[in-house]
mmCIF file of N, CA and C in Angstrom:
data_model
loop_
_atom_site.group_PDB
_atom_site.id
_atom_site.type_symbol
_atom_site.label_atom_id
_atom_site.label_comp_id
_atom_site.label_asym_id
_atom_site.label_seq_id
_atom_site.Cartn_x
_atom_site.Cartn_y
_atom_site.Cartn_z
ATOM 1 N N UNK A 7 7.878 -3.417 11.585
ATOM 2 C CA UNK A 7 8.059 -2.153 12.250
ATOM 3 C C UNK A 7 8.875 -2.357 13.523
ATOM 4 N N UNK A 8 9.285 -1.247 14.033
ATOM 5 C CA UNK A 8 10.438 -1.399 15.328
ATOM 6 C C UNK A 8 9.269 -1.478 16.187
ATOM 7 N N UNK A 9 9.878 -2.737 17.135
ATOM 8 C CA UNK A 9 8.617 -3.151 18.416
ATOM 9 C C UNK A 9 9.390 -2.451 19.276
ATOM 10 N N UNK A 10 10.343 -1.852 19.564
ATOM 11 C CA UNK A 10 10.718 -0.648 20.778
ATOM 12 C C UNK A 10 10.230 0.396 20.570
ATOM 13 N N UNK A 11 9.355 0.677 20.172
ATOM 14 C CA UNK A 11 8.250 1.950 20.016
ATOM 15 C C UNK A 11 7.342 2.247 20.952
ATOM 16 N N UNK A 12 7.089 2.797 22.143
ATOM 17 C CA UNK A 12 6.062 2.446 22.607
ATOM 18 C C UNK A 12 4.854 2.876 21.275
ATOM 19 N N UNK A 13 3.637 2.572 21.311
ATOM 20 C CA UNK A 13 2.639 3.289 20.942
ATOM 21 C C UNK A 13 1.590 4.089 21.119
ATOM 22 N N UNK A 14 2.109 4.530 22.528
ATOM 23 C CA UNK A 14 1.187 5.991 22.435
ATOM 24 C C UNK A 14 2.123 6.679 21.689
ATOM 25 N N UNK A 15 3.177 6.629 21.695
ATOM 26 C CA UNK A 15 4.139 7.850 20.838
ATOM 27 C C UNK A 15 4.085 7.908 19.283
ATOM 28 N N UNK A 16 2.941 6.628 18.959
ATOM 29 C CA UNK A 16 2.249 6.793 17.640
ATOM 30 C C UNK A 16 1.093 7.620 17.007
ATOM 31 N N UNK A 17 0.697 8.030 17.966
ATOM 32 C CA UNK A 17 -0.767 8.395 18.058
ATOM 33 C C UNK A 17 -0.780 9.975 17.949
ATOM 34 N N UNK A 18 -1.081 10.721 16.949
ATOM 35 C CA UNK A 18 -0.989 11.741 16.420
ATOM 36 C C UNK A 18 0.307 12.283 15.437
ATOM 37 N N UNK A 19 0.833 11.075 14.571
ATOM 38 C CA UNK A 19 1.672 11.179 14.259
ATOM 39 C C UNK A 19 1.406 11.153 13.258
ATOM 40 N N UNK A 20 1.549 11.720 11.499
ATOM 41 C CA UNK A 20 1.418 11.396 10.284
ATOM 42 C C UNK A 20 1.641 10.408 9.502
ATOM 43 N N UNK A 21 0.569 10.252 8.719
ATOM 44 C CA UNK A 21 0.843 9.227 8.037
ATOM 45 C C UNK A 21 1.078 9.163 6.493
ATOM 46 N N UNK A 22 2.427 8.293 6.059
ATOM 47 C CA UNK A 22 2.306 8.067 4.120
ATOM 48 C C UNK A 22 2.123 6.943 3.385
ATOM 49 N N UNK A 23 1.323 7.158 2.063
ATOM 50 C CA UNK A 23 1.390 5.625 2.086
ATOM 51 C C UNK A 23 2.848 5.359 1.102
ATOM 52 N N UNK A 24 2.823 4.674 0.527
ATOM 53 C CA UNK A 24 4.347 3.765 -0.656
ATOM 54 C C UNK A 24 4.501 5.117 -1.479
ATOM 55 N N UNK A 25 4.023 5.885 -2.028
ATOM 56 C CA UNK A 25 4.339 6.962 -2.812
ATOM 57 C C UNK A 25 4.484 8.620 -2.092
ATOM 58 N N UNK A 26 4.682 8.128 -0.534
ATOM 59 C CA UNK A 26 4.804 9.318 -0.109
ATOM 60 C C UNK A 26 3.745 10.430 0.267
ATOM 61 N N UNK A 27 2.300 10.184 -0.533
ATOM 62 C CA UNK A 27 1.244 10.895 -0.252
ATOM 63 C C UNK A 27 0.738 10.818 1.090
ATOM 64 N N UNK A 28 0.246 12.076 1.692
ATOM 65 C CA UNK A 28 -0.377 11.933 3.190
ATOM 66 C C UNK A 28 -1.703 11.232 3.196
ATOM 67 N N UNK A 29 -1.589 10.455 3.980
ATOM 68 C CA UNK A 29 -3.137 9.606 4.171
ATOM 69 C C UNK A 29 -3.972 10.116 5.412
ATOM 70 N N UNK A 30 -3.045 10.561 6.751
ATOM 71 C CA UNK A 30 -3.628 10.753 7.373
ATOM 72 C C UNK A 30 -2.780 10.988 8.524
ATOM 73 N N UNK A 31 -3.620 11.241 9.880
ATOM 74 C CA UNK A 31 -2.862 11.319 11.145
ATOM 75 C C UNK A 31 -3.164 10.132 12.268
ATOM 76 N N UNK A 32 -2.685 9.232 12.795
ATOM 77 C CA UNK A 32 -2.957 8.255 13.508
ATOM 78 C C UNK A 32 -3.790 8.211 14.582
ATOM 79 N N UNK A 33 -4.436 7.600 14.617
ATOM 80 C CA UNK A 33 -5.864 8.377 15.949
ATOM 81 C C UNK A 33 -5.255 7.436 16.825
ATOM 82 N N UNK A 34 -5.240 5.798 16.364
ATOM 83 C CA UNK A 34 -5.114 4.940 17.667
ATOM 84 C C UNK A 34 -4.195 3.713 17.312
ATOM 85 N N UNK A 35 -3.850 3.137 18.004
ATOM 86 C CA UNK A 35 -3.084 1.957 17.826
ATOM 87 C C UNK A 35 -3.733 1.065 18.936
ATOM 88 N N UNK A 36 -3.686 -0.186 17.489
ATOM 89 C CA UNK A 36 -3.955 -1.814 18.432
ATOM 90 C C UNK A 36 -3.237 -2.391 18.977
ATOM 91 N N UNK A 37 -3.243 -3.378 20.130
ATOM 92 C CA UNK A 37 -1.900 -4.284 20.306
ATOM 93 C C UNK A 37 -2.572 -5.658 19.983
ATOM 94 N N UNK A 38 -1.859 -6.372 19.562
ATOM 95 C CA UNK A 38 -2.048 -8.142 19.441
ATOM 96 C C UNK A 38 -2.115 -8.722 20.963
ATOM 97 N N UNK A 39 -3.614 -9.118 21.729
ATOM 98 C CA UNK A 39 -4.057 -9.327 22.192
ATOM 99 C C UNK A 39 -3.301 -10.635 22.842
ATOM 100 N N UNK A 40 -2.327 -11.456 22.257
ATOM 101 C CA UNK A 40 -1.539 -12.595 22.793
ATOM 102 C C UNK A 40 0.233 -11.899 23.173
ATOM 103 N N UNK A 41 0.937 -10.867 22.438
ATOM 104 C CA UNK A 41 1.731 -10.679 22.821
ATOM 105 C C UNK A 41 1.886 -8.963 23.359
ATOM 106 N N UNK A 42 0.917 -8.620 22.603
ATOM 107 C CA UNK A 42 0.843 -6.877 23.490
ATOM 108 C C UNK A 42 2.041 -5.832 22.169
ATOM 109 N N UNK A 43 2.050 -6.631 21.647
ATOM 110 C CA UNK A 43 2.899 -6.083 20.226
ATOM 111 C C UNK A 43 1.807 -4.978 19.308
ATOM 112 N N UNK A 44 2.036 -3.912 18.797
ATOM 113 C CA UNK A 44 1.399 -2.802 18.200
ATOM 114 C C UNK A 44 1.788 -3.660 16.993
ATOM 115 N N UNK A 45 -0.216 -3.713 16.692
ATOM 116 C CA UNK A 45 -0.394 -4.449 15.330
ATOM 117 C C UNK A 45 -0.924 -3.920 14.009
ATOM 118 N N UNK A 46 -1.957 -3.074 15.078
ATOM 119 C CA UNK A 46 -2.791 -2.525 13.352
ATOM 120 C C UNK A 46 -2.594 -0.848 14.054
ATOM 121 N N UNK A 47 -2.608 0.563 13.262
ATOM 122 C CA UNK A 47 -3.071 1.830 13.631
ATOM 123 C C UNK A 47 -4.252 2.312 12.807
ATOM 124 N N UNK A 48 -4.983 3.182 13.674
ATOM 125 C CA UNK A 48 -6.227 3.156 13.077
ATOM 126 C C UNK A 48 -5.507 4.986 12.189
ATOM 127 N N UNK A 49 -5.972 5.029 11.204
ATOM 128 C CA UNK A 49 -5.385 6.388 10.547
ATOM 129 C C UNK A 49 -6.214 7.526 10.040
ATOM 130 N N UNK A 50 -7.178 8.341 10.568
ATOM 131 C CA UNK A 50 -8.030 9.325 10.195
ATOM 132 C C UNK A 50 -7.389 10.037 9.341
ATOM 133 N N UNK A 51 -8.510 9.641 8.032
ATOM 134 C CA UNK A 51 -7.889 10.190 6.770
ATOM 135 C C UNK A 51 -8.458 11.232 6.335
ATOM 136 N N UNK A 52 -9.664 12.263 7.496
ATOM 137 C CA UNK A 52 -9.878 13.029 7.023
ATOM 138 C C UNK A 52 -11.109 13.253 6.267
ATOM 139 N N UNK A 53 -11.036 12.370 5.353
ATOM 140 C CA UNK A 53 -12.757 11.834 4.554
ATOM 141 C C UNK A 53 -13.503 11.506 5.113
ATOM 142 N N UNK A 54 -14.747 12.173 5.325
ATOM 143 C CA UNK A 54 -16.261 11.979 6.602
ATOM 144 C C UNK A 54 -15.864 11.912 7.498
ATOM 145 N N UNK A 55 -14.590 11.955 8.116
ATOM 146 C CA UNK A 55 -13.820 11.887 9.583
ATOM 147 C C UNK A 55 -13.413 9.951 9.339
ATOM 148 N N UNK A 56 -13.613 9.182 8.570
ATOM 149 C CA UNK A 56 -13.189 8.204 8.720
ATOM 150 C C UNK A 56 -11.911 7.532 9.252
ATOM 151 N N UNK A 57 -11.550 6.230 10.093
ATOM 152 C CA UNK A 57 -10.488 5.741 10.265
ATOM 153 C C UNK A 57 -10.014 4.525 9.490
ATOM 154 N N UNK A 58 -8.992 4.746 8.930
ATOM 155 C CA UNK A 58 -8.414 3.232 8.060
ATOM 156 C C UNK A 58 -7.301 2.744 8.894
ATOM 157 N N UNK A 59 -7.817 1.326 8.843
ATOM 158 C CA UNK A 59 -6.872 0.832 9.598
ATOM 159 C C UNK A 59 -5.532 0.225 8.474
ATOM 160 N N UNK A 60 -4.343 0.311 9.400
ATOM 161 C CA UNK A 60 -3.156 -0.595 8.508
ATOM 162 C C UNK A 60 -2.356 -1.244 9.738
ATOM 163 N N UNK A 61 -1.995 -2.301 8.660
ATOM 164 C CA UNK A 61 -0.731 -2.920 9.512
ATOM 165 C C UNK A 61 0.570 -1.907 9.812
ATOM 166 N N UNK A 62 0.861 -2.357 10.793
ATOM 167 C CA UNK A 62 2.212 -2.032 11.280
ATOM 168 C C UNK A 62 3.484 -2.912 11.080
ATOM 169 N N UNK A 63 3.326 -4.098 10.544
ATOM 170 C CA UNK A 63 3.934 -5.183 10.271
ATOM 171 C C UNK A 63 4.811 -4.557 9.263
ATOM 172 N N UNK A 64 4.303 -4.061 7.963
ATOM 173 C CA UNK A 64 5.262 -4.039 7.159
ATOM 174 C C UNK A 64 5.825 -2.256 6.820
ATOM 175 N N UNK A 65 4.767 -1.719 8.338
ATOM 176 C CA UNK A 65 5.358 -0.209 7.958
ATOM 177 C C UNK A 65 6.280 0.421 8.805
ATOM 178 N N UNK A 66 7.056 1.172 8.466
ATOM 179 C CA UNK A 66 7.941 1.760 8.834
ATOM 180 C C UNK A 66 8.011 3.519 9.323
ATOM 181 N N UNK A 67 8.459 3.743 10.622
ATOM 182 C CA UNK A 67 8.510 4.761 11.627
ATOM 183 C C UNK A 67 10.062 5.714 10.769
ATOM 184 N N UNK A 68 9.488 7.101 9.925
ATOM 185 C CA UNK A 68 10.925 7.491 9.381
ATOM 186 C C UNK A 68 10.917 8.596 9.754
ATOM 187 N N UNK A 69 11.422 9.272 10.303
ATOM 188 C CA UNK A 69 11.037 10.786 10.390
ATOM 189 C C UNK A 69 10.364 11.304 11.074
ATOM 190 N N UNK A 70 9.428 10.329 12.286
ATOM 191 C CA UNK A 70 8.618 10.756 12.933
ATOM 192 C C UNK A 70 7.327 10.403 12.070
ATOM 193 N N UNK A 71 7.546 9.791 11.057
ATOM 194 C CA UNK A 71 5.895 9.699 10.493
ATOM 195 C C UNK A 71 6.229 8.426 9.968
ATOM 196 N N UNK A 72 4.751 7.772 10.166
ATOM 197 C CA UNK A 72 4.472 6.314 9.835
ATOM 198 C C UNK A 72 4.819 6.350 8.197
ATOM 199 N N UNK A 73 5.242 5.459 7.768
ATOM 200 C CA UNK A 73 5.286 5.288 5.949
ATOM 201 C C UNK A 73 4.630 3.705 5.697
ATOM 202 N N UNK A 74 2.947 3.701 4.926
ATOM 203 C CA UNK A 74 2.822 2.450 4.837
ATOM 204 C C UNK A 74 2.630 1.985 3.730
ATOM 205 N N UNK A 75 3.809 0.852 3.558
ATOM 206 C CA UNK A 75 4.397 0.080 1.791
ATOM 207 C C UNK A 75 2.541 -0.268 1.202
ATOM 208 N N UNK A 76 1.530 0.782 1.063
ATOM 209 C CA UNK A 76 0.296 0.579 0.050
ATOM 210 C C UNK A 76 0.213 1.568 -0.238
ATOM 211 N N UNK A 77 -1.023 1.582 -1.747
ATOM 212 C CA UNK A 77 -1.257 2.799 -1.862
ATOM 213 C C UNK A 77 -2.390 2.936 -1.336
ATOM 214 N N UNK A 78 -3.293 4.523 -1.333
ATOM 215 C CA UNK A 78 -3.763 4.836 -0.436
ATOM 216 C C UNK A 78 -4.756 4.695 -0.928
ATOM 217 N N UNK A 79 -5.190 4.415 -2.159
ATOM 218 C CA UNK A 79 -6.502 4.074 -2.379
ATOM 219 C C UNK A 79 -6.855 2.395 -1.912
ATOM 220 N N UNK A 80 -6.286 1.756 -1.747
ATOM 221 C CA UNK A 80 -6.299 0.450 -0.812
ATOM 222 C C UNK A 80 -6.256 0.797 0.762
ATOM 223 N N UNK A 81 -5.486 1.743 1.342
ATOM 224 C CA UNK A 81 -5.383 2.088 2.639
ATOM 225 C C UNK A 81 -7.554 2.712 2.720
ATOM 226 N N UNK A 82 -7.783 3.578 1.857
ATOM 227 C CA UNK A 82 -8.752 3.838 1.971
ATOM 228 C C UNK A 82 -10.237 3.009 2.234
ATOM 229 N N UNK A 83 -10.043 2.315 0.980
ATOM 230 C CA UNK A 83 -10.977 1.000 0.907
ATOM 231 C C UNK A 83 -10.941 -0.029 1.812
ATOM 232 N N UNK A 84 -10.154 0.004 3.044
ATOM 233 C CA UNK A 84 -9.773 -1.188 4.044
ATOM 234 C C UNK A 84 -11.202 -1.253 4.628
ATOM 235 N N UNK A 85 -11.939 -2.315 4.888
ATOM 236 C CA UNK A 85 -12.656 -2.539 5.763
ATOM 237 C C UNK A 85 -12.908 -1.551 7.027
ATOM 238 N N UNK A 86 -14.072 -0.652 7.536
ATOM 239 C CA UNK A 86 -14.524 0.328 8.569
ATOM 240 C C UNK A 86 -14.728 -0.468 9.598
ATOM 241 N N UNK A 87 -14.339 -0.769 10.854
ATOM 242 C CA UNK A 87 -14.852 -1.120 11.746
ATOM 243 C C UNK A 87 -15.031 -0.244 12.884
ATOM 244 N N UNK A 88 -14.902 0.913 12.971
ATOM 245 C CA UNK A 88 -15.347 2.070 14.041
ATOM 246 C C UNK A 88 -13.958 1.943 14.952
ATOM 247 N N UNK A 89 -13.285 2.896 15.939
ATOM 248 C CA UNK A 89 -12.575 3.069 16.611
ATOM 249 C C UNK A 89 -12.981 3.041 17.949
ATOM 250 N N UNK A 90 -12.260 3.026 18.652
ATOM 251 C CA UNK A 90 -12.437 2.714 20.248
ATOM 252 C C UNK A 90 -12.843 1.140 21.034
ATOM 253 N N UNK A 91 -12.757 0.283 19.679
ATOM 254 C CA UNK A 91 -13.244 -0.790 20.110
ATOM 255 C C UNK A 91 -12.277 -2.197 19.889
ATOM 256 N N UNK A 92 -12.275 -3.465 20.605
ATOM 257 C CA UNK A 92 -11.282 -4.299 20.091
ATOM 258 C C UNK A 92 -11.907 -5.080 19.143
ATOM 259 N N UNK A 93 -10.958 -5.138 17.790
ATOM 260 C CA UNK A 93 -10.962 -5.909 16.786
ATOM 261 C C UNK A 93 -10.909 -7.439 17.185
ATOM 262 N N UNK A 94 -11.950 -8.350 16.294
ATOM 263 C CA UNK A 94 -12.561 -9.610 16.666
ATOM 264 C C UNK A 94 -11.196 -10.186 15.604
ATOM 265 N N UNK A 95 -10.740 -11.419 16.169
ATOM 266 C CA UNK A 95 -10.116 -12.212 15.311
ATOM 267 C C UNK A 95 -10.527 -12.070 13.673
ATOM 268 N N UNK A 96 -11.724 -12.634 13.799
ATOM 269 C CA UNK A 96 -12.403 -11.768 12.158
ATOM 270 C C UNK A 96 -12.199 -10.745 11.497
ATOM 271 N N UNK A 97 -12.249 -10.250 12.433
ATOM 272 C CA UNK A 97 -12.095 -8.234 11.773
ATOM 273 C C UNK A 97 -10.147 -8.122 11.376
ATOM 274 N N UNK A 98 -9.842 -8.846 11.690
ATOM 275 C CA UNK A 98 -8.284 -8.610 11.621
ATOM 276 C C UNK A 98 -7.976 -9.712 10.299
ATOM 277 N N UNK A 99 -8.849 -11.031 10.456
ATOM 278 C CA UNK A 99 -8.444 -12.247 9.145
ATOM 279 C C UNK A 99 -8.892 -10.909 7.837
ATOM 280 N N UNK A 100 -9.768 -10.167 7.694
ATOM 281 C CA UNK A 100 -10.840 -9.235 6.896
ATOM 282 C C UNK A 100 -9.811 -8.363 6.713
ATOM 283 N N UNK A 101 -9.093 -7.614 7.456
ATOM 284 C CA UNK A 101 -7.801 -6.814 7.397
ATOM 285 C C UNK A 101 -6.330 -7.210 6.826
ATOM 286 N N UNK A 102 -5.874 -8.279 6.998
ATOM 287 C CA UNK A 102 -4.762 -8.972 6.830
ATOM 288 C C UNK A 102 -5.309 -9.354 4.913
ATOM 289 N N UNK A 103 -6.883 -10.030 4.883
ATOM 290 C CA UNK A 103 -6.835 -9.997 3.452
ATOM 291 C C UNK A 103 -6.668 -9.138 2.639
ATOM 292 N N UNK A 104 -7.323 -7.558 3.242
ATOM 293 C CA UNK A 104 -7.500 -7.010 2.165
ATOM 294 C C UNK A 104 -6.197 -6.316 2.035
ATOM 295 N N UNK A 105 -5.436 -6.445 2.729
ATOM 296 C CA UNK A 105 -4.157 -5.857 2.541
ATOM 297 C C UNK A 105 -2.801 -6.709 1.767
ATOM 298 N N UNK A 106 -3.439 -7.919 1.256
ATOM 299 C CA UNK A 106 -2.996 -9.754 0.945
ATOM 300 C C UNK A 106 -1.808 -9.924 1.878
ATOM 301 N N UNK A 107 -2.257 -9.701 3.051
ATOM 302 C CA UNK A 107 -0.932 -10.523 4.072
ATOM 303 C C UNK A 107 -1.531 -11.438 4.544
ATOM 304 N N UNK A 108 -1.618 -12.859 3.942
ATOM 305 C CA UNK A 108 -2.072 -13.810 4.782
ATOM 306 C C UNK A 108 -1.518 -14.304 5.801
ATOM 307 N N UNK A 109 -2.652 -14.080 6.604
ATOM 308 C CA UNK A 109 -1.559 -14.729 8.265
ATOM 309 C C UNK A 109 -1.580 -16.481 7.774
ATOM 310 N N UNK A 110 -0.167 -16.753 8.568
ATOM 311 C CA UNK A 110 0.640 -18.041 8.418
ATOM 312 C C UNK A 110 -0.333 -19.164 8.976
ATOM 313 N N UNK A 111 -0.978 -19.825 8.154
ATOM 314 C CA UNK A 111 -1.928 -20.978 8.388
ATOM 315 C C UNK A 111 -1.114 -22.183 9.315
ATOM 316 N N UNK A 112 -1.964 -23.019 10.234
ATOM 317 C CA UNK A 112 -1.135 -23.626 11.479
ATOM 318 C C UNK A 112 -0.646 -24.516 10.375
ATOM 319 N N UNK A 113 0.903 -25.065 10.158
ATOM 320 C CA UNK A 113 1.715 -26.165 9.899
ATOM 321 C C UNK A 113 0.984 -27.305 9.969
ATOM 322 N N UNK A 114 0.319 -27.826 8.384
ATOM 323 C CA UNK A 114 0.041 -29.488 7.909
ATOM 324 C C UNK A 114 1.062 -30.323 9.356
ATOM 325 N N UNK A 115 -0.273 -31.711 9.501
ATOM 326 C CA UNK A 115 0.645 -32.362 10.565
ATOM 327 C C UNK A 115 1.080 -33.311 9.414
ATOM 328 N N UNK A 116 2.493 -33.481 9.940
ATOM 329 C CA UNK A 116 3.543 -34.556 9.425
ATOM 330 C C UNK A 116 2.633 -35.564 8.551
ATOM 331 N N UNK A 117 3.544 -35.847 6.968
ATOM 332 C CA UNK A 117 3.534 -37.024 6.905
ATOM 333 C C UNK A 117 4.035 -38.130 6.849
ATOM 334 N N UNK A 118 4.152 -38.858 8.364
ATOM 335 C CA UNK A 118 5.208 -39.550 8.303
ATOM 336 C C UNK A 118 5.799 -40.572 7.129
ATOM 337 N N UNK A 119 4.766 -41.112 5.890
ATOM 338 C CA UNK A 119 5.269 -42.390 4.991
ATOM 339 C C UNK A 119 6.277 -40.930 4.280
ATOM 340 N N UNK A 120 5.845 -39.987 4.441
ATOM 341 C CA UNK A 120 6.231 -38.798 3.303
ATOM 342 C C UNK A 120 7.675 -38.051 4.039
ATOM 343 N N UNK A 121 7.657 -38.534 4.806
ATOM 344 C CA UNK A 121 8.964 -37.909 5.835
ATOM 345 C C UNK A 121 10.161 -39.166 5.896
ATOM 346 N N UNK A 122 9.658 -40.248 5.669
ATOM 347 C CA UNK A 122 10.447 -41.768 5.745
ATOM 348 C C UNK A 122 11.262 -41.794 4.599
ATOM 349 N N UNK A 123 10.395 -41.161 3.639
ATOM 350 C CA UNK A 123 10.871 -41.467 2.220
ATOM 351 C C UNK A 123 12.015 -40.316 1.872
ATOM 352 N N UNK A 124 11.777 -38.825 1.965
ATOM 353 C CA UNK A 124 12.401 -37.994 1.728
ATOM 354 C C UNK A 124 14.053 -38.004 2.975
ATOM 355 N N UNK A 125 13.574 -38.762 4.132
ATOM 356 C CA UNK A 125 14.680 -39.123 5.064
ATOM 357 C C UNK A 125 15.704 -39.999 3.879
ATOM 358 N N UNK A 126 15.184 -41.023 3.739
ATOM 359 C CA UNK A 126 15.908 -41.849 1.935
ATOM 360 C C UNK A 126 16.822 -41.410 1.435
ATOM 361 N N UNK A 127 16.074 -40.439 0.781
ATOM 362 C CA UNK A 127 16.322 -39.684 -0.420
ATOM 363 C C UNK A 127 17.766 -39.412 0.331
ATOM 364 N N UNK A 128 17.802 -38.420 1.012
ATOM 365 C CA UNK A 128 19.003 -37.718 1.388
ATOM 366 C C UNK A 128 20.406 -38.995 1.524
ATOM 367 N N UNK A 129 19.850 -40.028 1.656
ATOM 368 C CA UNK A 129 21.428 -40.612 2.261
ATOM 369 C C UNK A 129 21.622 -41.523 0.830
ATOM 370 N N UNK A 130 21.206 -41.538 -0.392
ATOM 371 C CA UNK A 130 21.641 -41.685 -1.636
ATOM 372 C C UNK A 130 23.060 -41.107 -2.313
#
């Protein structure tokens, strides 16, 4: 998503999911707690007053309304964690799965006999 957005200017804005259907209107937006980047929006869909959260990562600002690449019966089923509150590292690994965006696991350390050898390889 465009990070020149502020995100309050998200927040009452509509939402679609991949087929265009309305899911909802945006109640709130998260920021990523290390860079202040708008990560997840929480999206009141209306049903029991519930909020579903989605990434912002892979959705896109068109028209004035959020469009997010799922469908909405997955947007629906996302994990509830209540609004107004900050999401625990957990609550976001729980989010990122059920949406299958696995966040990027820290980089295996080197193996150097395995780095010596493939160094080799190349000058054959």
């Amino acid at each position: 998503m465009q990070t020149d957005i502020d995100p309050r200017h998200l927040i009452g804005r509509k939402a679609y999911d991949r087929n265009g259907t309305r899911i909802g209107t945006i109640d709130e937006v998260y920021l990523d707690d290390a860079t202040g980047v708008p990560e997840w929006a929480a999206i009141r869909t209306g049903l029991f007053s519930r909020d579903a959260f989605v990434p912002l990562e892979p959705s896109e600002l068109v028209d004035g309304a959020l469009h997010v690449p799922f469908e909405r019966s997955l947007i629906k089923d996302a994990p509830d964690f209540g609004v107004g509150r900050h999401l625990s590292p957990e609550q976001e690994l729980q989010l990122y799965h059920h949406y299958g965006l696995d966040v990027a696991s820290p980089p295996p350390l080197p193996d150097r006999d395995f780095g010596k050898l493939a160094g080799h390889e190349g000058h054959a």
